[in-house]
Amino acid sequence: MFLRFLLPWIVCCSTGYVIAASPKEEATTAPPALQALADFPIGVAVPIDPWPNSLLKSSGRQALVERDFGSLTAENGMKMAYLRPAPGVFFFLYADALVAWAKQHGKVVHGHTLVWHKQLPEWLTKMEGDAETFRGLLQRHIRTVAGHFAGELVSWDVVNEAFTDDTPSTYRDTVWYRNIGPAYLELAYREARAADPHAELYYNDYDISGAIGPQKLGRILEMVDDFLARQVPIDGIGFQMHIDTDRPTLAQMREAFGKVVRRGLKVRISELDVSVNQDKKYPTLTPALEALQKQRYADVVRTYLETVPPKLRGGITVWGLTDGDSWIPGFKNRADWPLLFDAEYHAKPALDGFAEGLQSVQRP
Ligand code: GLA
């Protein structure tokens, strides 16, 4: 009885939103769900099993994902190290579980990533052989993995981070480049299209939306132009965008997205997070930083909408769900709070910023 009396006043749902309602009125102050504000995918990268913070083991994470996002990316679990434990062995149990969960909950899945120079299986890093051997390994990987998920994923990062940060940018020295030469890129895209003709194929990279990026983006676009001229399949560019509150500028982002749009290719913001403690000045997240971060999320999303026309919007994915999950503190060795939810699953002002950005431009 007491509970029945109390409940209408304060309902604190598992998403962290506080919904206050009087007995007469079922009013809610929860902001609209992000995905409901967009007609392109709003996504989030999530850990899958066997990581301890797996989406599939956490009802708290599932509640957030269900509400706000329409697209999922496995943060690590579809990388080669985890899908191919031995040259002839493929392991899909955990990745399949994510795809099944997504389907059950009406979400799409983006594949990340078929070809990269990191998170490779150890056997591959020790492997010796001629170009034909490595071509065979790459081909089999893409055929098997993209073939396994064919029809289940909407898109793939076919190749991740193939070019260097140098000026001029050039091919990164990877196991694939060293053993096959630059032709591995074309091979990867052709194999991916053949294995899953309906998945959109992206090239994905960091620091290409400005700052140190122009020369690297230029090199990537040379590859794209060559692919387009020779009918090598590619549908879009993924801008990782692990950014902070200052850099890159919005003008730089606009310019970078514009170069892809002019080629008729799709633009995905594929790994968005906004660091606020890049100078290691803050031991805690202050209200001023929260406000800055909120504005930054709003600005990035608005810039995307203003620069990328609806038919070329591949979507925006944030790289992790809660600040407690983010890769930034560990990797950069500093406290930071780059995401939309705090470690206790409460929505941050950043979430409102993202929503404001989505609402800043009229939907067609
Ligand atoms: C790159 C990769 C991601 C992830 C991040 C760091 O951006 O594309 O898969 O590994 O680094 O977590």
mmCIF file of C-alpha atoms and ligand atoms in Angstrom:
data_model
loop_
_atom_site.group_PDB
_atom_site.id
_atom_site.type_symbol
_atom_site.label_atom_id
_atom_site.label_comp_id
_atom_site.label_asym_id
_atom_site.label_seq_id
_atom_site.Cartn_x
_atom_site.Cartn_y
_atom_site.Cartn_z
ATOM 1 C CA MET A 1 0.000 0.000 0.000
ATOM 2 C CA PHE A 2 2.778 2.355 1.024
ATOM 3 C CA LEU A 3 4.591 1.540 -2.200
ATOM 4 C CA ARG A 4 1.518 2.175 -4.320
ATOM 5 C CA PHE A 5 1.265 5.556 -2.689
ATOM 6 C CA LEU A 6 4.893 6.440 -3.224
ATOM 7 C CA LEU A 7 5.544 5.117 -6.685
ATOM 8 C CA PRO A 8 3.644 7.678 -8.765
ATOM 9 C CA TRP A 9 5.712 10.488 -7.350
ATOM 10 C CA ILE A 10 9.160 9.206 -7.957
ATOM 11 C CA VAL A 11 10.086 6.596 -10.467
ATOM 12 C CA CYS A 12 13.761 6.229 -10.873
ATOM 13 C CA CYS A 13 14.196 4.033 -13.900
ATOM 14 C CA SER A 14 17.288 1.980 -14.640
ATOM 15 C CA THR A 15 18.378 4.425 -17.331
ATOM 16 C CA GLY A 16 19.105 6.980 -14.645
ATOM 17 C CA TYR A 17 16.473 9.395 -15.857
ATOM 18 C CA VAL A 18 14.311 10.643 -13.063
ATOM 19 C CA ILE A 19 10.717 10.566 -14.051
ATOM 20 C CA ALA A 20 8.586 12.662 -11.735
ATOM 21 C CA ALA A 21 4.867 12.236 -11.919
ATOM 22 C CA SER A 22 2.000 13.447 -9.800
ATOM 23 C CA PRO A 23 -0.917 11.090 -9.085
ATOM 24 C CA LYS A 24 -3.079 12.960 -11.588
ATOM 25 C CA GLU A 25 -0.541 13.314 -14.305
ATOM 26 C CA GLU A 26 1.873 10.808 -15.887
ATOM 27 C CA ALA A 27 4.245 13.581 -16.950
ATOM 28 C CA THR A 28 7.806 12.649 -17.775
ATOM 29 C CA THR A 29 10.924 14.774 -17.902
ATOM 30 C CA ALA A 30 13.013 12.150 -19.692
ATOM 31 C CA PRO A 31 14.487 13.587 -22.879
ATOM 32 C CA PRO A 32 13.539 11.893 -26.140
ATOM 33 C CA ALA A 33 15.554 8.818 -27.027
ATOM 34 C CA LEU A 34 18.428 9.661 -29.387
ATOM 35 C CA GLN A 35 17.440 7.176 -32.080
ATOM 36 C CA ALA A 36 13.910 8.595 -32.136
ATOM 37 C CA LEU A 37 15.390 11.939 -33.171
ATOM 38 C CA ALA A 38 17.226 10.650 -36.244
ATOM 39 C CA ASP A 39 16.413 8.770 -39.422
ATOM 40 C CA PHE A 40 19.959 7.415 -39.711
ATOM 41 C CA PRO A 41 21.668 5.009 -37.283
ATOM 42 C CA ILE A 42 22.680 6.323 -33.882
ATOM 43 C CA GLY A 43 25.031 3.709 -32.537
ATOM 44 C CA VAL A 44 27.182 2.651 -29.643
ATOM 45 C CA ALA A 45 30.191 0.364 -29.338
ATOM 46 C CA VAL A 46 29.654 -2.339 -26.743
ATOM 47 C CA PRO A 47 31.787 -5.021 -25.165
ATOM 48 C CA ILE A 48 30.555 -8.542 -25.799
ATOM 49 C CA ASP A 49 31.317 -11.815 -24.005
ATOM 50 C CA PRO A 50 33.769 -12.830 -22.652
ATOM 51 C CA TRP A 51 34.612 -9.278 -21.519
ATOM 52 C CA PRO A 52 33.403 -8.750 -17.950
ATOM 53 C CA ASN A 53 31.402 -5.643 -18.869
ATOM 54 C CA SER A 54 29.653 -7.423 -21.758
ATOM 55 C CA LEU A 55 26.362 -5.900 -22.855
ATOM 56 C CA LEU A 56 24.869 -9.365 -22.770
ATOM 57 C CA LYS A 57 25.576 -9.771 -19.056
ATOM 58 C CA SER A 58 24.399 -6.358 -17.909
ATOM 59 C CA SER A 59 20.742 -5.396 -17.649
ATOM 60 C CA GLY A 60 21.791 -1.832 -16.779
ATOM 61 C CA ARG A 61 23.695 -1.466 -20.039
ATOM 62 C CA GLN A 62 20.943 -3.169 -22.002
ATOM 63 C CA ALA A 63 18.357 -0.678 -20.709
ATOM 64 C CA LEU A 64 20.451 2.264 -21.948
ATOM 65 C CA VAL A 65 21.151 0.671 -25.297
ATOM 66 C CA GLU A 66 17.531 -0.295 -25.833
ATOM 67 C CA ARG A 67 16.345 3.235 -25.214
ATOM 68 C CA ASP A 68 18.782 5.451 -27.034
ATOM 69 C CA PHE A 69 20.532 3.529 -29.790
ATOM 70 C CA GLY A 70 19.568 1.858 -33.025
ATOM 71 C CA SER A 71 22.938 0.459 -34.043
ATOM 72 C CA LEU A 72 25.586 -1.651 -32.306
ATOM 73 C CA THR A 73 29.264 -2.222 -32.951
ATOM 74 C CA ALA A 74 31.297 -4.845 -31.075
ATOM 75 C CA GLU A 75 34.028 -2.792 -29.420
ATOM 76 C CA ASN A 76 36.577 -5.574 -29.851
ATOM 77 C CA GLY A 77 34.849 -8.884 -30.376
ATOM 78 C CA MET A 78 34.779 -8.965 -34.200
ATOM 79 C CA LYS A 79 38.489 -8.260 -34.579
ATOM 80 C CA MET A 80 40.676 -10.991 -36.000
ATOM 81 C CA ALA A 81 42.389 -11.866 -32.700
ATOM 82 C CA TYR A 82 39.055 -13.012 -31.283
ATOM 83 C CA LEU A 83 37.350 -14.507 -34.332
ATOM 84 C CA ARG A 84 40.271 -16.578 -35.597
ATOM 85 C CA PRO A 85 42.194 -18.271 -32.793
ATOM 86 C CA ALA A 86 44.126 -20.522 -35.211
ATOM 87 C CA PRO A 87 44.746 -20.280 -38.965
ATOM 88 C CA GLY A 88 41.961 -22.734 -39.763
ATOM 89 C CA VAL A 89 39.702 -22.089 -36.769
ATOM 90 C CA PHE A 90 36.962 -19.476 -36.619
ATOM 91 C CA PHE A 91 35.030 -18.759 -33.423
ATOM 92 C CA PHE A 92 31.703 -16.944 -33.726
ATOM 93 C CA LEU A 93 29.867 -17.829 -30.519
ATOM 94 C CA TYR A 94 30.131 -14.443 -28.787
ATOM 95 C CA ALA A 95 29.763 -12.275 -31.879
ATOM 96 C CA ASP A 96 26.711 -14.311 -32.891
ATOM 97 C CA ALA A 97 25.178 -13.656 -29.484
ATOM 98 C CA LEU A 98 25.473 -9.909 -30.032
ATOM 99 C CA VAL A 99 23.916 -10.150 -33.486
ATOM 100 C CA ALA A 100 21.054 -12.237 -32.068
ATOM 101 C CA TRP A 101 20.465 -9.726 -29.241
ATOM 102 C CA ALA A 102 20.476 -6.863 -31.721
ATOM 103 C CA LYS A 103 17.946 -8.616 -33.947
ATOM 104 C CA GLN A 104 15.709 -9.404 -31.011
ATOM 105 C CA HIS A 105 15.732 -5.755 -29.973
ATOM 106 C CA GLY A 106 15.361 -4.222 -33.436
ATOM 107 C CA LYS A 107 18.917 -2.874 -33.703
ATOM 108 C CA VAL A 108 21.257 -3.027 -36.678
ATOM 109 C CA VAL A 109 24.886 -4.146 -36.353
ATOM 110 C CA HIS A 110 27.958 -2.590 -37.943
ATOM 111 C CA GLY A 111 30.953 -4.927 -38.379
ATOM 112 C CA HIS A 112 34.327 -3.784 -37.020
ATOM 113 C CA THR A 113 36.816 -4.690 -38.473
ATOM 114 C CA LEU A 114 37.922 -7.160 -41.128
ATOM 115 C CA VAL A 115 41.469 -5.881 -41.710
ATOM 116 C CA TRP A 116 43.632 -4.052 -39.166
ATOM 117 C CA HIS A 117 47.233 -4.107 -37.996
ATOM 118 C CA LYS A 118 46.314 -4.389 -34.303
ATOM 119 C CA GLN A 119 44.519 -7.016 -32.221
ATOM 120 C CA LEU A 120 45.779 -9.704 -34.547
ATOM 121 C CA PRO A 121 46.046 -13.335 -33.460
ATOM 122 C CA GLU A 122 49.505 -14.169 -32.187
ATOM 123 C CA TRP A 123 49.962 -16.956 -34.730
ATOM 124 C CA LEU A 124 49.622 -14.388 -37.509
ATOM 125 C CA THR A 125 52.225 -12.028 -36.087
ATOM 126 C CA LYS A 126 54.720 -14.924 -36.049
ATOM 127 C CA MET A 127 53.771 -16.282 -39.430
ATOM 128 C CA GLU A 128 56.240 -16.467 -42.286
ATOM 129 C CA GLY A 129 55.368 -17.048 -45.894
ATOM 130 C CA ASP A 130 55.237 -15.563 -49.361
ATOM 131 C CA ALA A 131 52.714 -13.070 -50.742
ATOM 132 C CA GLU A 132 50.472 -15.905 -51.929
ATOM 133 C CA THR A 133 50.281 -17.335 -48.396
ATOM 134 C CA PHE A 134 49.201 -14.001 -46.922
ATOM 135 C CA ARG A 135 46.790 -13.297 -49.768
ATOM 136 C CA GLY A 136 45.208 -16.662 -49.053
ATOM 137 C CA LEU A 137 44.961 -15.915 -45.324
ATOM 138 C CA LEU A 138 43.362 -12.547 -45.915
ATOM 139 C CA GLN A 139 40.961 -13.885 -48.513
ATOM 140 C CA ARG A 140 39.894 -16.761 -46.305
ATOM 141 C CA HIS A 141 39.402 -14.437 -43.355
ATOM 142 C CA ILE A 142 37.151 -12.047 -45.222
ATOM 143 C CA ARG A 143 35.242 -14.761 -47.063
ATOM 144 C CA THR A 144 34.621 -16.685 -43.867
ATOM 145 C CA VAL A 145 33.833 -13.784 -41.540
ATOM 146 C CA ALA A 146 31.867 -11.531 -43.905
ATOM 147 C CA GLY A 147 30.249 -14.681 -45.347
ATOM 148 C CA HIS A 148 29.249 -15.909 -41.883
ATOM 149 C CA PHE A 149 27.495 -12.621 -41.088
ATOM 150 C CA ALA A 150 26.127 -12.023 -44.595
ATOM 151 C CA GLY A 151 22.646 -10.568 -44.438
ATOM 152 C CA GLU A 152 22.977 -9.877 -40.696
ATOM 153 C CA LEU A 153 25.160 -6.747 -40.695
ATOM 154 C CA VAL A 154 24.362 -3.458 -42.376
ATOM 155 C CA SER A 155 27.975 -2.451 -42.935
ATOM 156 C CA TRP A 156 31.626 -3.309 -42.355
ATOM 157 C CA ASP A 157 34.790 -1.430 -41.609
ATOM 158 C CA VAL A 158 36.682 -3.413 -44.202
ATOM 159 C CA VAL A 159 40.077 -1.812 -43.557
ATOM 160 C CA ASN A 160 41.014 0.188 -40.473
ATOM 161 C CA GLU A 161 43.957 2.628 -40.286
ATOM 162 C CA ALA A 162 45.952 1.689 -43.392
ATOM 163 C CA PHE A 163 47.772 5.013 -43.786
ATOM 164 C CA THR A 164 50.377 6.788 -41.658
ATOM 165 C CA ASP A 165 50.293 10.113 -39.834
ATOM 166 C CA ASP A 166 53.402 11.306 -41.748
ATOM 167 C CA THR A 167 53.556 14.172 -44.183
ATOM 168 C CA PRO A 168 53.073 12.994 -46.820
ATOM 169 C CA SER A 169 50.977 10.138 -45.513
ATOM 170 C CA THR A 170 51.839 6.761 -46.928
ATOM 171 C CA TYR A 171 50.983 3.073 -46.536
ATOM 172 C CA ARG A 172 51.282 1.914 -42.949
ATOM 173 C CA ASP A 173 53.797 -0.878 -42.458
ATOM 174 C CA THR A 174 51.401 -3.673 -41.476
ATOM 175 C CA VAL A 175 51.545 -7.428 -41.721
ATOM 176 C CA TRP A 176 49.331 -7.141 -44.795
ATOM 177 C CA TYR A 177 51.276 -4.365 -46.526
ATOM 178 C CA ARG A 178 54.650 -5.988 -45.825
ATOM 179 C CA ASN A 179 53.638 -9.338 -47.216
ATOM 180 C CA ILE A 180 51.185 -8.507 -49.977
ATOM 181 C CA GLY A 181 51.932 -4.894 -50.912
ATOM 182 C CA PRO A 182 49.340 -2.147 -51.498
ATOM 183 C CA ALA A 183 47.155 -4.562 -53.460
ATOM 184 C CA TYR A 184 45.838 -5.985 -50.180
ATOM 185 C CA LEU A 185 43.469 -3.013 -49.947
ATOM 186 C CA GLU A 186 41.704 -3.690 -53.220
ATOM 187 C CA LEU A 187 41.649 -7.403 -52.483
ATOM 188 C CA ALA A 188 39.959 -6.764 -49.128
ATOM 189 C CA TYR A 189 37.157 -4.635 -50.593
ATOM 190 C CA ARG A 190 36.489 -6.984 -53.491
ATOM 191 C CA GLU A 191 36.356 -10.005 -51.176
ATOM 192 C CA ALA A 192 34.067 -8.201 -48.725
ATOM 193 C CA ARG A 193 31.604 -7.261 -51.455
ATOM 194 C CA ALA A 194 31.625 -10.785 -52.850
ATOM 195 C CA ALA A 195 31.072 -12.330 -49.409
ATOM 196 C CA ASP A 196 28.236 -9.979 -48.393
ATOM 197 C CA PRO A 197 26.855 -8.045 -51.369
ATOM 198 C CA HIS A 198 24.387 -6.074 -49.226
ATOM 199 C CA ALA A 199 26.692 -4.724 -46.528
ATOM 200 C CA GLU A 200 28.005 -1.206 -47.041
ATOM 201 C CA LEU A 201 31.781 -1.118 -47.122
ATOM 202 C CA TYR A 202 33.724 1.526 -45.220
ATOM 203 C CA TYR A 203 37.319 2.582 -44.854
ATOM 204 C CA ASN A 204 37.864 3.726 -41.227
ATOM 205 C CA ASP A 205 40.620 5.890 -39.701
ATOM 206 C CA TYR A 206 41.512 8.289 -36.870
ATOM 207 C CA ASP A 207 42.527 11.959 -36.935
ATOM 208 C CA ILE A 208 41.137 12.598 -40.390
ATOM 209 C CA SER A 209 38.516 15.183 -39.449
ATOM 210 C CA GLY A 210 41.051 17.958 -38.975
ATOM 211 C CA ALA A 211 44.097 18.914 -36.906
ATOM 212 C CA ILE A 212 46.844 16.547 -38.070
ATOM 213 C CA GLY A 213 44.441 14.963 -40.529
ATOM 214 C CA PRO A 214 44.425 16.708 -43.906
ATOM 215 C CA GLN A 215 47.354 14.868 -45.442
ATOM 216 C CA LYS A 216 46.113 11.496 -44.236
ATOM 217 C CA LEU A 217 42.583 12.145 -45.476
ATOM 218 C CA GLY A 218 44.085 13.294 -48.778
ATOM 219 C CA ARG A 219 45.942 9.992 -49.126
ATOM 220 C CA ILE A 220 42.803 8.030 -48.273
ATOM 221 C CA LEU A 221 40.850 9.969 -50.880
ATOM 222 C CA GLU A 222 43.500 9.147 -53.494
ATOM 223 C CA MET A 223 42.743 5.502 -52.777
ATOM 224 C CA VAL A 224 39.014 6.201 -52.948
ATOM 225 C CA ASP A 225 39.306 8.023 -56.288
ATOM 226 C CA ASP A 226 41.346 5.181 -57.689
ATOM 227 C CA PHE A 227 38.769 2.656 -56.418
ATOM 228 C CA LEU A 228 35.892 4.638 -57.899
ATOM 229 C CA ALA A 229 37.666 4.939 -61.262
ATOM 230 C CA ARG A 230 38.263 1.179 -61.408
ATOM 231 C CA GLN A 231 34.956 0.042 -59.874
ATOM 232 C CA VAL A 232 36.543 -1.348 -56.736
ATOM 233 C CA PRO A 233 33.653 -1.382 -54.258
ATOM 234 C CA ILE A 234 33.657 1.177 -51.445
ATOM 235 C CA ASP A 235 30.651 3.001 -49.988
ATOM 236 C CA GLY A 236 31.942 5.350 -47.354
ATOM 237 C CA ILE A 237 34.522 6.702 -44.970
ATOM 238 C CA GLY A 238 34.413 6.204 -41.209
ATOM 239 C CA PHE A 239 35.766 9.130 -39.206
ATOM 240 C CA GLN A 240 36.703 7.689 -35.826
ATOM 241 C CA MET A 241 36.679 11.076 -34.063
ATOM 242 C CA HIS A 242 38.280 10.380 -30.714
ATOM 243 C CA ILE A 243 38.312 14.100 -30.108
ATOM 244 C CA ASP A 244 38.506 16.613 -27.284
ATOM 245 C CA THR A 245 36.645 19.817 -26.532
ATOM 246 C CA ASP A 246 38.965 22.023 -28.644
ATOM 247 C CA ARG A 247 40.239 20.080 -31.589
ATOM 248 C CA PRO A 248 39.486 19.639 -34.422
ATOM 249 C CA THR A 249 37.590 22.824 -35.190
ATOM 250 C CA LEU A 250 34.088 22.655 -36.643
ATOM 251 C CA ALA A 251 35.393 24.276 -39.838
ATOM 252 C CA GLN A 252 37.965 21.488 -40.193
ATOM 253 C CA MET A 253 35.276 18.855 -39.696
ATOM 254 C CA ARG A 254 33.066 20.523 -42.269
ATOM 255 C CA GLU A 255 35.869 20.563 -44.788
ATOM 256 C CA ALA A 256 36.781 16.923 -44.166
ATOM 257 C CA PHE A 257 33.197 15.596 -44.363
ATOM 258 C CA GLY A 258 32.628 17.762 -47.439
ATOM 259 C CA LYS A 259 35.456 16.074 -49.338
ATOM 260 C CA VAL A 260 33.804 12.692 -48.868
ATOM 261 C CA VAL A 261 30.326 14.007 -49.635
ATOM 262 C CA ARG A 262 31.541 15.555 -52.927
ATOM 263 C CA ARG A 263 32.608 12.092 -54.045
ATOM 264 C CA GLY A 264 29.118 10.746 -53.360
ATOM 265 C CA LEU A 265 30.383 8.521 -50.542
ATOM 266 C CA LYS A 266 28.749 8.037 -47.161
ATOM 267 C CA VAL A 267 30.149 9.597 -44.003
ATOM 268 C CA ARG A 268 30.019 7.720 -40.697
ATOM 269 C CA ILE A 269 31.240 9.142 -37.441
ATOM 270 C CA SER A 270 32.343 5.744 -36.315
ATOM 271 C CA GLU A 271 33.989 6.026 -32.874
ATOM 272 C CA LEU A 272 32.946 9.313 -31.305
ATOM 273 C CA ASP A 273 34.117 10.237 -27.823
ATOM 274 C CA VAL A 274 34.872 13.673 -26.395
ATOM 275 C CA SER A 275 37.734 13.859 -23.905
ATOM 276 C CA VAL A 276 37.626 16.703 -21.411
ATOM 277 C CA ASN A 277 40.857 16.105 -19.511
ATOM 278 C CA GLN A 278 43.404 16.024 -22.316
ATOM 279 C CA ASP A 279 45.765 18.222 -20.287
ATOM 280 C CA LYS A 280 45.392 16.058 -17.168
ATOM 281 C CA LYS A 281 44.283 19.045 -15.094
ATOM 282 C CA TYR A 282 41.165 17.647 -13.459
ATOM 283 C CA PRO A 283 40.797 14.877 -10.866
ATOM 284 C CA THR A 284 36.988 14.912 -11.241
ATOM 285 C CA LEU A 285 34.404 15.858 -13.816
ATOM 286 C CA THR A 286 33.279 19.388 -12.940
ATOM 287 C CA PRO A 287 29.959 20.997 -13.965
ATOM 288 C CA ALA A 288 31.938 23.391 -16.186
ATOM 289 C CA LEU A 289 33.540 20.476 -18.038
ATOM 290 C CA GLU A 290 30.178 18.780 -18.355
ATOM 291 C CA ALA A 291 28.763 21.912 -19.937
ATOM 292 C CA LEU A 292 31.683 22.188 -22.338
ATOM 293 C CA GLN A 293 31.302 18.554 -23.321
ATOM 294 C CA LYS A 294 27.557 18.939 -23.809
ATOM 295 C CA GLN A 295 28.145 21.847 -26.185
ATOM 296 C CA ARG A 296 30.818 19.902 -28.046
ATOM 297 C CA TYR A 297 28.543 16.902 -28.627
ATOM 298 C CA ALA A 298 25.812 19.264 -29.841
ATOM 299 C CA ASP A 299 28.240 21.051 -32.193
ATOM 300 C CA VAL A 300 29.681 17.869 -33.691
ATOM 301 C CA VAL A 301 26.253 16.379 -34.355
ATOM 302 C CA ARG A 302 24.965 19.659 -35.826
ATOM 303 C CA THR A 303 28.033 19.974 -38.049
ATOM 304 C CA TYR A 304 27.466 16.430 -39.300
ATOM 305 C CA LEU A 305 23.827 17.190 -40.124
ATOM 306 C CA GLU A 306 24.688 20.469 -41.814
ATOM 307 C CA THR A 307 27.455 18.972 -43.950
ATOM 308 C CA VAL A 308 26.278 15.479 -44.823
ATOM 309 C CA PRO A 309 23.050 15.235 -46.833
ATOM 310 C CA PRO A 310 20.472 12.674 -45.620
ATOM 311 C CA LYS A 311 21.238 10.046 -48.252
ATOM 312 C CA LEU A 312 24.943 10.025 -47.350
ATOM 313 C CA ARG A 313 24.495 9.754 -43.588
ATOM 314 C CA GLY A 314 25.965 6.440 -42.540
ATOM 315 C CA GLY A 315 25.338 7.293 -38.894
ATOM 316 C CA ILE A 316 27.024 8.362 -35.714
ATOM 317 C CA THR A 317 28.383 5.826 -33.242
ATOM 318 C CA VAL A 318 29.778 6.682 -29.815
ATOM 319 C CA TRP A 319 32.741 4.603 -28.721
ATOM 320 C CA GLY A 320 31.417 3.081 -25.532
ATOM 321 C CA LEU A 321 28.370 3.381 -23.350
ATOM 322 C CA THR A 322 29.527 4.633 -19.938
ATOM 323 C CA ASP A 323 32.568 6.519 -18.726
ATOM 324 C CA GLY A 324 33.391 3.406 -16.730
ATOM 325 C CA ASP A 325 33.765 1.448 -19.987
ATOM 326 C CA SER A 326 35.778 3.963 -21.991
ATOM 327 C CA TRP A 327 39.180 2.970 -23.377
ATOM 328 C CA ILE A 328 40.545 6.522 -22.908
ATOM 329 C CA PRO A 329 41.599 6.512 -19.205
ATOM 330 C CA GLY A 330 43.566 3.263 -19.551
ATOM 331 C CA PHE A 331 45.076 4.011 -22.933
ATOM 332 C CA LYS A 332 45.962 7.652 -22.240
ATOM 333 C CA ASN A 333 46.828 7.095 -18.599
ATOM 334 C CA ARG A 334 44.610 9.844 -17.196
ATOM 335 C CA ALA A 335 41.220 10.368 -15.640
ATOM 336 C CA ASP A 336 38.629 11.243 -18.280
ATOM 337 C CA TRP A 337 34.881 11.082 -18.846
ATOM 338 C CA PRO A 338 34.350 11.069 -22.610
ATOM 339 C CA LEU A 339 30.933 9.412 -23.051
ATOM 340 C CA LEU A 340 27.207 10.095 -22.728
ATOM 341 C CA PHE A 341 26.560 8.166 -19.483
ATOM 342 C CA ASP A 342 28.518 8.079 -16.246
ATOM 343 C CA ALA A 343 29.847 4.890 -14.696
ATOM 344 C CA GLU A 344 26.625 4.522 -12.666
ATOM 345 C CA TYR A 345 24.523 4.559 -15.861
ATOM 346 C CA HIS A 346 23.199 8.080 -15.319
ATOM 347 C CA ALA A 347 22.689 10.254 -18.355
ATOM 348 C CA LYS A 348 25.194 13.124 -18.504
ATOM 349 C CA PRO A 349 24.572 16.587 -19.941
ATOM 350 C CA ALA A 350 26.477 15.233 -22.964
ATOM 351 C CA LEU A 351 23.408 13.126 -23.815
ATOM 352 C CA ASP A 352 21.239 16.249 -23.926
ATOM 353 C CA GLY A 353 23.920 17.885 -26.073
ATOM 354 C CA PHE A 354 23.765 14.997 -28.538
ATOM 355 C CA ALA A 355 19.949 15.244 -28.594
ATOM 356 C CA GLU A 356 20.105 19.010 -29.094
ATOM 357 C CA GLY A 357 22.481 18.523 -31.999
ATOM 358 C CA LEU A 358 20.050 16.073 -33.612
ATOM 359 C CA GLN A 359 17.202 18.547 -33.154
ATOM 360 C CA SER A 360 19.169 21.535 -34.433
ATOM 361 C CA VAL A 361 18.509 20.818 -38.080
ATOM 362 C CA GLN A 362 15.046 20.234 -39.435
ATOM 363 C CA ARG A 363 14.367 16.692 -40.571
ATOM 364 C CA PRO A 364 13.514 16.340 -44.249
HETATM 365 C C1 GLA B 1 40.825 2.371 -32.718
HETATM 366 C C2 GLA B 1 40.076 1.135 -33.186
HETATM 367 C C3 GLA B 1 39.020 0.710 -32.200
HETATM 368 C C4 GLA B 1 39.526 0.738 -30.780
HETATM 369 C C5 GLA B 1 40.136 2.077 -30.467
HETATM 370 C C6 GLA B 1 40.670 2.107 -29.063
HETATM 371 O O1 GLA B 1 40.107 3.517 -32.849
HETATM 372 O O2 GLA B 1 39.488 1.318 -34.437
HETATM 373 O O3 GLA B 1 38.603 -0.582 -32.524
HETATM 374 O O4 GLA B 1 40.471 -0.284 -30.610
HETATM 375 O O5 GLA B 1 41.192 2.307 -31.360
HETATM 376 O O6 GLA B 1 39.893 1.418 -28.186
#
